[in-house]
Structure formats: C-alpha cells, structure tokens
XYZ file of C-alpha atoms in Angstrom:
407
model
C -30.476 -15.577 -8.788
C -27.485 -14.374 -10.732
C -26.837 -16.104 -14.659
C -24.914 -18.607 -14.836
C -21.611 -18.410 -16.245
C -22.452 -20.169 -19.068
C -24.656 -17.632 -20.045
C -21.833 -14.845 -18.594
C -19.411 -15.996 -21.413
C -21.780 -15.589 -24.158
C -21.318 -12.155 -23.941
C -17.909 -11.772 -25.192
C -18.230 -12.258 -28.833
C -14.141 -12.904 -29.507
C -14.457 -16.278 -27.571
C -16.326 -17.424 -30.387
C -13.264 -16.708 -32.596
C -10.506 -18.920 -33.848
C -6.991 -18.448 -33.657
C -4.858 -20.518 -36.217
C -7.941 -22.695 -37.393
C -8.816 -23.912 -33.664
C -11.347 -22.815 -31.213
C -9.956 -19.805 -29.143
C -8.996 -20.343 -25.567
C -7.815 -16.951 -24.826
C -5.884 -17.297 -21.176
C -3.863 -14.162 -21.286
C -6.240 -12.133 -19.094
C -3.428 -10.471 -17.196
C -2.403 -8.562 -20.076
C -5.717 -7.124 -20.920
C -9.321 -8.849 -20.952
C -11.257 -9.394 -23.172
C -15.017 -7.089 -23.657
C -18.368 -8.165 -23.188
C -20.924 -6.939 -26.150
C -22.230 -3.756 -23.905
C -18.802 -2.388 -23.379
C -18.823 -2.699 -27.259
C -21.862 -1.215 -27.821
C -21.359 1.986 -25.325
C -18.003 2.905 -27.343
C -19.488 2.649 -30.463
C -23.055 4.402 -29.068
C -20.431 6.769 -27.954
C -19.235 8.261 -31.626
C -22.581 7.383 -33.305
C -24.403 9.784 -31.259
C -22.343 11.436 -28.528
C -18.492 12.217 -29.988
C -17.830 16.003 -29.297
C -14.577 17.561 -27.161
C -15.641 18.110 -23.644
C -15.796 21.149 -21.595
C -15.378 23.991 -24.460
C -18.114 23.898 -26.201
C -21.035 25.962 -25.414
C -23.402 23.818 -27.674
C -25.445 21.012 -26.472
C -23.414 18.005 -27.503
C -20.442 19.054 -26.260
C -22.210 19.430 -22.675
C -23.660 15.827 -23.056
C -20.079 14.647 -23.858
C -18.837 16.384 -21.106
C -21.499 15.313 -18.657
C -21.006 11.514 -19.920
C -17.047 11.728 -19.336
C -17.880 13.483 -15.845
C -20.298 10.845 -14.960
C -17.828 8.018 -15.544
C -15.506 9.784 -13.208
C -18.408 9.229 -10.445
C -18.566 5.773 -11.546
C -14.827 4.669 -10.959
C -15.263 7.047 -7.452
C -17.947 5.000 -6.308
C -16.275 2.031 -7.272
C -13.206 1.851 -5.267
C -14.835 3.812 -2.463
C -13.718 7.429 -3.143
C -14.519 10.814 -3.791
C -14.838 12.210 -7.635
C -12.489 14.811 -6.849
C -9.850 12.263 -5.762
C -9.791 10.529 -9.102
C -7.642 11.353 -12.211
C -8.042 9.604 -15.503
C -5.328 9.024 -17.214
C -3.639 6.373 -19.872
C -3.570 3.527 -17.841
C -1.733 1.889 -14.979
C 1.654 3.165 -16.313
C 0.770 7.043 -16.442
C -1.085 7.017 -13.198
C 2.076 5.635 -11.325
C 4.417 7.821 -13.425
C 2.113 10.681 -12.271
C 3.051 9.245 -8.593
C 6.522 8.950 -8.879
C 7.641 11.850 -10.755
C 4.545 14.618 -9.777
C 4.521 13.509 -6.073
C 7.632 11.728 -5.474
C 10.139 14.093 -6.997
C 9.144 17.237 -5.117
C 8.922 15.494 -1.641
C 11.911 13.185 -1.706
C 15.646 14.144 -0.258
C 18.643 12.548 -0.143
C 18.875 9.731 2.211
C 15.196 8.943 2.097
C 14.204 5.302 1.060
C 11.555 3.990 -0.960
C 10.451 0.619 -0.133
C 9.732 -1.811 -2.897
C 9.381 -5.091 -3.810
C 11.456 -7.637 -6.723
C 7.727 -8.815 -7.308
C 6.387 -5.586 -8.499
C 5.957 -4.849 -12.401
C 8.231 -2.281 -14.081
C 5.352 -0.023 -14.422
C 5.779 -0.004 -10.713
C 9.225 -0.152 -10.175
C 11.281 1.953 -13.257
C 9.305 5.397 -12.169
C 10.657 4.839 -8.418
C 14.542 4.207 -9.646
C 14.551 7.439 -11.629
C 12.541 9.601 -8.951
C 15.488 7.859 -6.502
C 18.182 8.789 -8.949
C 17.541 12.273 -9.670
C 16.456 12.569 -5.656
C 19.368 10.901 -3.773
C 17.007 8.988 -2.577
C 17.730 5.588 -1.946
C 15.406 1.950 -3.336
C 14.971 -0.435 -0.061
C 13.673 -3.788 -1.246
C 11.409 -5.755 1.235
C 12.121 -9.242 2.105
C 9.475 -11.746 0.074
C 8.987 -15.444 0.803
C 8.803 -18.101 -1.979
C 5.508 -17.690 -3.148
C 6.786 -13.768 -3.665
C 4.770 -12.257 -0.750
C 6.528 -9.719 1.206
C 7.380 -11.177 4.640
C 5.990 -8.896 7.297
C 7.143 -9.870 10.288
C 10.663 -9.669 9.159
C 9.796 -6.457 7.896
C 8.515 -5.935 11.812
C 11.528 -7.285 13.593
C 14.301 -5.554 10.851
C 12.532 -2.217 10.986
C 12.931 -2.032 7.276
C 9.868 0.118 6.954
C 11.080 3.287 9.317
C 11.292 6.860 9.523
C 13.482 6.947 6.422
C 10.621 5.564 4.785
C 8.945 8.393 2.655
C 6.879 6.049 0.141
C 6.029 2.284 -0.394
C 5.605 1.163 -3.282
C 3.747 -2.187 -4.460
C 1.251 -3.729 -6.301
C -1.837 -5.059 -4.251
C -1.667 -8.367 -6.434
C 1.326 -9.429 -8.527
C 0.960 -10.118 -12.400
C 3.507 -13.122 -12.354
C 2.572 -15.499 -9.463
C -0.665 -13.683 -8.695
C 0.170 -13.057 -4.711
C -2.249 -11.472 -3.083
C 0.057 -9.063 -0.718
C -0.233 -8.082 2.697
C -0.904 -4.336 1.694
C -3.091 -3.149 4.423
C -0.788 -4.474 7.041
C 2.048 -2.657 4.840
C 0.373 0.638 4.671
C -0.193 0.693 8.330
C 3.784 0.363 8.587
C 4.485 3.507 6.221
C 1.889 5.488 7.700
C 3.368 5.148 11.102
C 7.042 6.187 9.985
C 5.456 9.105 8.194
C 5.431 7.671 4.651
C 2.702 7.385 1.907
C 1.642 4.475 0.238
C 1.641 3.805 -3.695
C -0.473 0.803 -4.590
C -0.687 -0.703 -7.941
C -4.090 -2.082 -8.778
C -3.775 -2.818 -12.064
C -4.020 -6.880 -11.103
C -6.309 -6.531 -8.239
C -9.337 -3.723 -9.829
C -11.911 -6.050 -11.373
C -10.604 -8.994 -10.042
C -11.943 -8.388 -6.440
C -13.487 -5.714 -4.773
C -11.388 -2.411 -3.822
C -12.411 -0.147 -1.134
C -9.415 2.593 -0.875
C -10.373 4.068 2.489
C -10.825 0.656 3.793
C -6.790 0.228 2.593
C -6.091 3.937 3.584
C -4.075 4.054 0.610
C -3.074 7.305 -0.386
C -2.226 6.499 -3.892
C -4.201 3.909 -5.963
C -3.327 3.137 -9.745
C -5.159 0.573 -12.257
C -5.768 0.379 -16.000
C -9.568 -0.234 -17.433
C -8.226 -2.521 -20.396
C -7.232 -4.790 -17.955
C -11.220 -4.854 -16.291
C -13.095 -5.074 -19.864
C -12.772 -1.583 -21.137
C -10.899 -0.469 -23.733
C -7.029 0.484 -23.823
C -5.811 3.986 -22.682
C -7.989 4.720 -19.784
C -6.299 4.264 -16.664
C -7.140 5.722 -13.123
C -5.087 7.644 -10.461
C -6.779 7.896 -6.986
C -4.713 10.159 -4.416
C -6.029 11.671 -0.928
C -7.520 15.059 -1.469
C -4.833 16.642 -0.259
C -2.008 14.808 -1.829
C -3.362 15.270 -4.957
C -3.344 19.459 -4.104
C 0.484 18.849 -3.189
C 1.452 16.840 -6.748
C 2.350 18.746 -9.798
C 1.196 17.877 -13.052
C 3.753 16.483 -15.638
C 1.661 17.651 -19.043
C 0.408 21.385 -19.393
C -1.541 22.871 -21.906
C -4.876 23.547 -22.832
C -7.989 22.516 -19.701
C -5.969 22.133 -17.085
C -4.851 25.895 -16.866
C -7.434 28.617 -14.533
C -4.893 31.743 -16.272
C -2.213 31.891 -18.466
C -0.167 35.106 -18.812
C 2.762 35.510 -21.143
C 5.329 34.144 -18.842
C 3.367 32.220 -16.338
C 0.085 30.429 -15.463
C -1.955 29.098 -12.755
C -3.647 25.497 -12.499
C -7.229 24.358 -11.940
C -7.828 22.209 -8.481
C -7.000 18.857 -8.615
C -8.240 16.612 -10.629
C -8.148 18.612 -13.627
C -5.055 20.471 -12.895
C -4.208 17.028 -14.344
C -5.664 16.148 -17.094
C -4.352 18.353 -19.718
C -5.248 18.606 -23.408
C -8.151 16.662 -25.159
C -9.295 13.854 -23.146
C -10.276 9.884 -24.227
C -13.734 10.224 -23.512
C -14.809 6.749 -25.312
C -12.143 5.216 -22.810
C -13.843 6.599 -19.805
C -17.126 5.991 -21.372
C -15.975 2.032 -21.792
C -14.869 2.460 -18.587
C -18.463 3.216 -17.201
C -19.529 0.762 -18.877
C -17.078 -1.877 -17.737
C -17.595 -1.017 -14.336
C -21.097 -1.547 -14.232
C -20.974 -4.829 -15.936
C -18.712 -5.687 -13.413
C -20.312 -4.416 -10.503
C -24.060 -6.728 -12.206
C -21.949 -9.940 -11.646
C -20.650 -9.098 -8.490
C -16.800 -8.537 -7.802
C -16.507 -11.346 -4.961
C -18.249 -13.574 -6.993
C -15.742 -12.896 -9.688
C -12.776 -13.098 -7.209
C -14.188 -16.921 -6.299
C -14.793 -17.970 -9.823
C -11.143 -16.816 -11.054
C -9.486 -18.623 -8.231
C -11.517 -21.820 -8.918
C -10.458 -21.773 -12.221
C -6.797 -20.680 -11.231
C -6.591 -23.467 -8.418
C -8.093 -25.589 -11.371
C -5.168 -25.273 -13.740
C -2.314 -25.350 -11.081
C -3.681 -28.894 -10.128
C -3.680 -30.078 -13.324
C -0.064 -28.950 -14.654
C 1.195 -30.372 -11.427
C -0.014 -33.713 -12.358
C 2.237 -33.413 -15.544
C 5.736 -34.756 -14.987
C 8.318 -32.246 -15.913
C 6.112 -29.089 -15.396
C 7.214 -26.968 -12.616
C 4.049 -24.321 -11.264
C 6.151 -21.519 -9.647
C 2.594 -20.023 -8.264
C -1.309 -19.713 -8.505
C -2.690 -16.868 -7.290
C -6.715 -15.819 -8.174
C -6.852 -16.822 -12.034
C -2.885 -16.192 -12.290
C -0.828 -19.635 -12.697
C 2.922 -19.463 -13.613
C 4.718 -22.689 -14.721
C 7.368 -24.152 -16.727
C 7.815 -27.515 -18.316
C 11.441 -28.972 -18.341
C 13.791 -28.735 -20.748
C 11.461 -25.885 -23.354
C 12.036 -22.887 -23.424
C 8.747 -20.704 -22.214
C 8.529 -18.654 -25.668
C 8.654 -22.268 -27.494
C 5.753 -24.138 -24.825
C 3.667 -20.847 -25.602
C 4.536 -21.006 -29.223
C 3.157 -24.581 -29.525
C -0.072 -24.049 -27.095
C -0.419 -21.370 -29.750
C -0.690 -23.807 -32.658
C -3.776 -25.012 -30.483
C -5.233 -21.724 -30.318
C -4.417 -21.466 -27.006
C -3.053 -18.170 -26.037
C -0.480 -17.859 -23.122
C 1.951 -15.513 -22.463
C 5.269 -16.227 -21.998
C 9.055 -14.438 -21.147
C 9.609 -11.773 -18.063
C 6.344 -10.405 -17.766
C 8.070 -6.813 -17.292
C 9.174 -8.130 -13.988
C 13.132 -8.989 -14.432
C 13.568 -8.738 -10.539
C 11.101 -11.374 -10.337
C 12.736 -13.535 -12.593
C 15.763 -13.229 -11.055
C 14.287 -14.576 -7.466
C 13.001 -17.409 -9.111
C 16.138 -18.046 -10.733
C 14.363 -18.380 -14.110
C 14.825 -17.004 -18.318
C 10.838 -16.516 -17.425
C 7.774 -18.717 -17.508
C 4.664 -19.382 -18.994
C 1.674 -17.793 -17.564
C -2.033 -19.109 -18.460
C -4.284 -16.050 -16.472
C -7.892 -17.358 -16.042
C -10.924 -14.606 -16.271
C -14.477 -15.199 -15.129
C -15.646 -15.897 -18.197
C -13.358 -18.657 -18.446
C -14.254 -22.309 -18.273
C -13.470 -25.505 -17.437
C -13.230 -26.615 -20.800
C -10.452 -23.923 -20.823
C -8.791 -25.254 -17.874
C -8.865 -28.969 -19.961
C -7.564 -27.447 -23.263
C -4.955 -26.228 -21.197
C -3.646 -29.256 -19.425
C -4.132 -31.076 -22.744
C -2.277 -28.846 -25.083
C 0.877 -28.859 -22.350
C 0.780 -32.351 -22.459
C 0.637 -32.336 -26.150
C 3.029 -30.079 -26.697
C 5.254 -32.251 -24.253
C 5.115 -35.709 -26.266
C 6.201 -33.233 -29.438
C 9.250 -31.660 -28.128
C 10.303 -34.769 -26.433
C 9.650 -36.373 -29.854
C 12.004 -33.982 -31.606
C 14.679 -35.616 -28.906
C-alpha cells in the first residue's frame, strides 16, 4: 500500500511557508508546481558533486555529467512511451512548440494550407502557428468548441473542417483555463487521414495523468518539467523519428554541428542537431528526478486525486451566490464572483495567503468565448488538501462580505 497523502504533502517543504503572515495555500499549480524535497536534493547533489559541461570533456566528471543528462533523456522517453532519440530537451513548453512551428512548420507549409486550432489553446500554442501562417500564406482554421471549451467533433465530422488542406493541428491535450480534457486522439485520427501532422501541447496534461505518445500517435508532443515538480527551463519536444530528421534547428553553434567549414556546416542526427550550445543539465537532472517521484505515486492515482479535489472546489463556489464557475476540469476550476474584478478577488484571497491566479491566462481567444475581462483560477495539485479546498471556499466568501461591505 501506497502513503497516504498526508504523508505525500509533507514532502514539499514551501507548504509549510507563509505568505503575508497566514498559512500558505498555494492553488496556482497550473502555472508551475511546487517541488518535493528529492527534486531539491538531486539539483543541489547535482552542483555539489556532479556540475561539469557535458560531452567535451575528456575527463571523468564531465563523462558522469554527460551520462547523468543522457540518462534523464531515457527517463522522459520511457515516460511518455517513446524512443530517446525522439526526444529533445529544450526550455520548456514554449521552445518545444516554437521548435514545431517555425523548424517544422515553416519549411512544409504553402499557401492555401490551413492549420487547425482551437480559441482554447494557450498562446504558447497559438502565437508560433499565426506567424508560421503569416510568413507561409498559410491560412489559421479554428475548430468549433462547445461551452465547456471542448472542440466539437462531430461537427468537425459533418463540416469537414479537418481535410486535405489540413497540413497540421494544433492543440493542447488539456486546457490551462477550464481544464478540458480534449478529444485529441479522435482529432489526430482526423489529421492523419487528410495527410496532416499533429502538434499536441502537454504542458497541462504531463504529470497530471499518464501520457503514452504512440498510444495518441502524436507526431509532435510538447510539455514543460516546472509545471510536473522540476525546476524551470527544462522543457521536452517529442517528434516521430522521422519528423524530427525533416525539422531544422532554429539555434546553431557549438554541439549540435558534425563539421563546420568556413562557409558552411553539417548537423548531428536528430536530437542533438537540436540542442545547440551548453545545455541545463540540473534542469534535466530535476527532471529525472521529478519523473520518478511521479511515476512512485502513480500518475492515475494522481489524475483521480486532482479531480477530487477539483470537483471539490467547483461544488463549493457554486454554493456561493454571486460566483459564476465557468469550468472544472482535473484540479483546474475557473470562476468569477459578481460584480469584482478577478485581479481584486485574487488580490484579497491573497491577503489570506491564498494564492490564485487571476486575468487571461495567456489565452485572450478564450476569454473572448466566454465573453469575460478573465477569471480567477484556483488549480488543485495532488498534494493538495481538503483543508485547501475549505480555505478556498472560505476566503471567497470572505472576501465577498468585504467588497460588498465597501458598497
């Protein structure tokens, strides 16, 4: 038998922390977790006895480096169900899709072709495909969602939105504002009959519940470690063998080079060809680390617990009069409370040392289909709590009688 989460929580020293003299309920777990003790540990373990560049040095700690760095590449491989040579570190969620749009995208697209894409997605998922469209001629087709944001496949079906135009979808497997789980694998079955290739954003969806990527057939697959307990700056690209081969890399320089002559030089396979320069070799060491941690607990046992707590909280600011929940999906609840402004609601759960976050969420499209300025948006982790969930629904309550007060 597992521990309990009880015992789960203790490992994460900043819950123990205050924020503005009161006990830290830290529900902002969509923007980046929080990290347990042995992520901690392996980063600082990491320049105590390990720090050295990778893969130039001939001396003995610069092989260890290297081998550490290479083994956490086989890590996040067997973790989503790939092969090593299909994965690319990289910065994070952001770079990885950049890498996407403009390394794969650009070359590829034509004028006329579409990109499908959803109002629901993140910038990070969105911006990249509106430049790659305007400096292609290619054109941004948005698919139909219903309103809890999830793309509507049978109208997709019966409109033929998804067609041979169709060169790439792109979309995130779970969306950071309302948490919607969406229909990807049906999706990707779509593009890959008209041809196309499929971009999935992980960045909500890796650590959160498990990800098998041949299971998805996805041929791209992005996500960010700080957002699964590791630290920031480590982010991973996974692309099919040979679309990684057919994407060119958007940094050069030292590494990622096999020759260079005075005018011209060749590249190394991928996934090296793109990973130029000096690498963050803590971040994929925290990454490791993350992922085994994770993988301990169990990652459908940590989809059930965040959706508990999620399905929790929703239930409870529904009960308020006035509060508005536009969705709850996994640990993800979005909400509003009449009449306050999101940035003040999150400014006053603040004072509680409750931490929320609150505005666009880099999603404006979003916004704009809910017809809202933005929302609030408590995001629940597994080694959140029910006591969490309670400080919640009490501080919006709170916060209510004060700005009605102020009336």
């Amino acid at each position: 038998m597992g521990r309990s989460w009880t015992e789960i929580r203790e490992d994460f020293p900043i819950l123990k922390s205050k924020m503005n003299g009161q006990p830290l309920v830290y529900l902002d777990n969509a923007a980046t977790s929080q990290k347990p003790q042995v992520v901690i540990d392996a980063i600082a373990a990491f320049y105590q006895k390990d720090n050295a560049n990778i893969y130039r040095g001939t001396y003995e700690l610069s092989q260890r480096t290297t081998d550490l760095y290479e083994g956490a590449r086989e890590q996040v491989a067997k973790f989503i169900g790939a092969d090593r040579s299909e994965i690319v570190l990289t910065a994070g969620a952001t770079a990885s899709l950049n890498l996407a749009a403009f390394g794969y995208g650009l070359p590829v697209l034509r004028p006329g072709d579409e990109i499908a894409v959803t109002a629901a997605d993140h910038h990070s998922n969105l911006v990249p495909w509106q430049e790659a469209a305007k400096m292609t001629g290619a054109k941004l087709v948005y698919l139909p969602l219903d309103l809890g944001g999830k793309v509507d496949v049978e109208r997709v079906k019966k409109e033929q939105i998804i067609g041979k135009k169709t060169k790439i979808l792109a979309i995130a497997q779970v969306t950071n504002v309302l948490g919607t789980n969406q229909p990807i694998a049906e999706l990707i079955n779509l593009v890959h009959q008209a041809g196309g290739v499929a971009v999935i954003d992980g960045a909500q969806a890796a650590g959160h519940l498990p990800v098998d990527v041949k299971k998805l057939d996805a041929d791209f697959y992005a996500f960010s470690g700080h957002k699964m307990l590791s630290q920031t700056g480590i982010g991973v690209l996974y692309g099919k063998k040979k679309l990684l081969e057919a994407t060119r890399p958007l940094f050069f320089g030292g590494e990622m080079i096999e020759e260079v002559g005075l005018t011209s030089a060749t590249y190394k396979k991928a996934p090296y060809k793109f990973e130029a320069g000096s690498q963050n070799v803590s971040g994929a060491i925290s990454l490791g680390s993350a992922i085994d941690y994770l993988t301990e607990i169990g990652l459908d046992k940590i989809a059930a617990r965040e959706a508990e707590l999620g399905k929790a909280a929703a239930a409870g600011l529904r009960a308020i009069p006035g509060v508005r929940v536009y969705g709850q999906g996994g640990g993800i609840v979005s909400f509003n409370l009449a009449g306050i402004h999101p940035h003040d609601l999150a400014t006053a759960l603040d004072a509680q040392g409750i931490a929320v976050r609150a505005g666009q969420h880099c999603a404006q499209p979003m916004m704009n289909f809910l017809q809202v300025p933005g929302t609030v948006r408590a995001s629940f982790a597994f080694y959140n709590n029910e006591e969490d969930v309670s400080a919640l629904i009490t501080g919006v309550k709170e916060a209510k009688e004060f700005f009605h007060g102020l009336r």
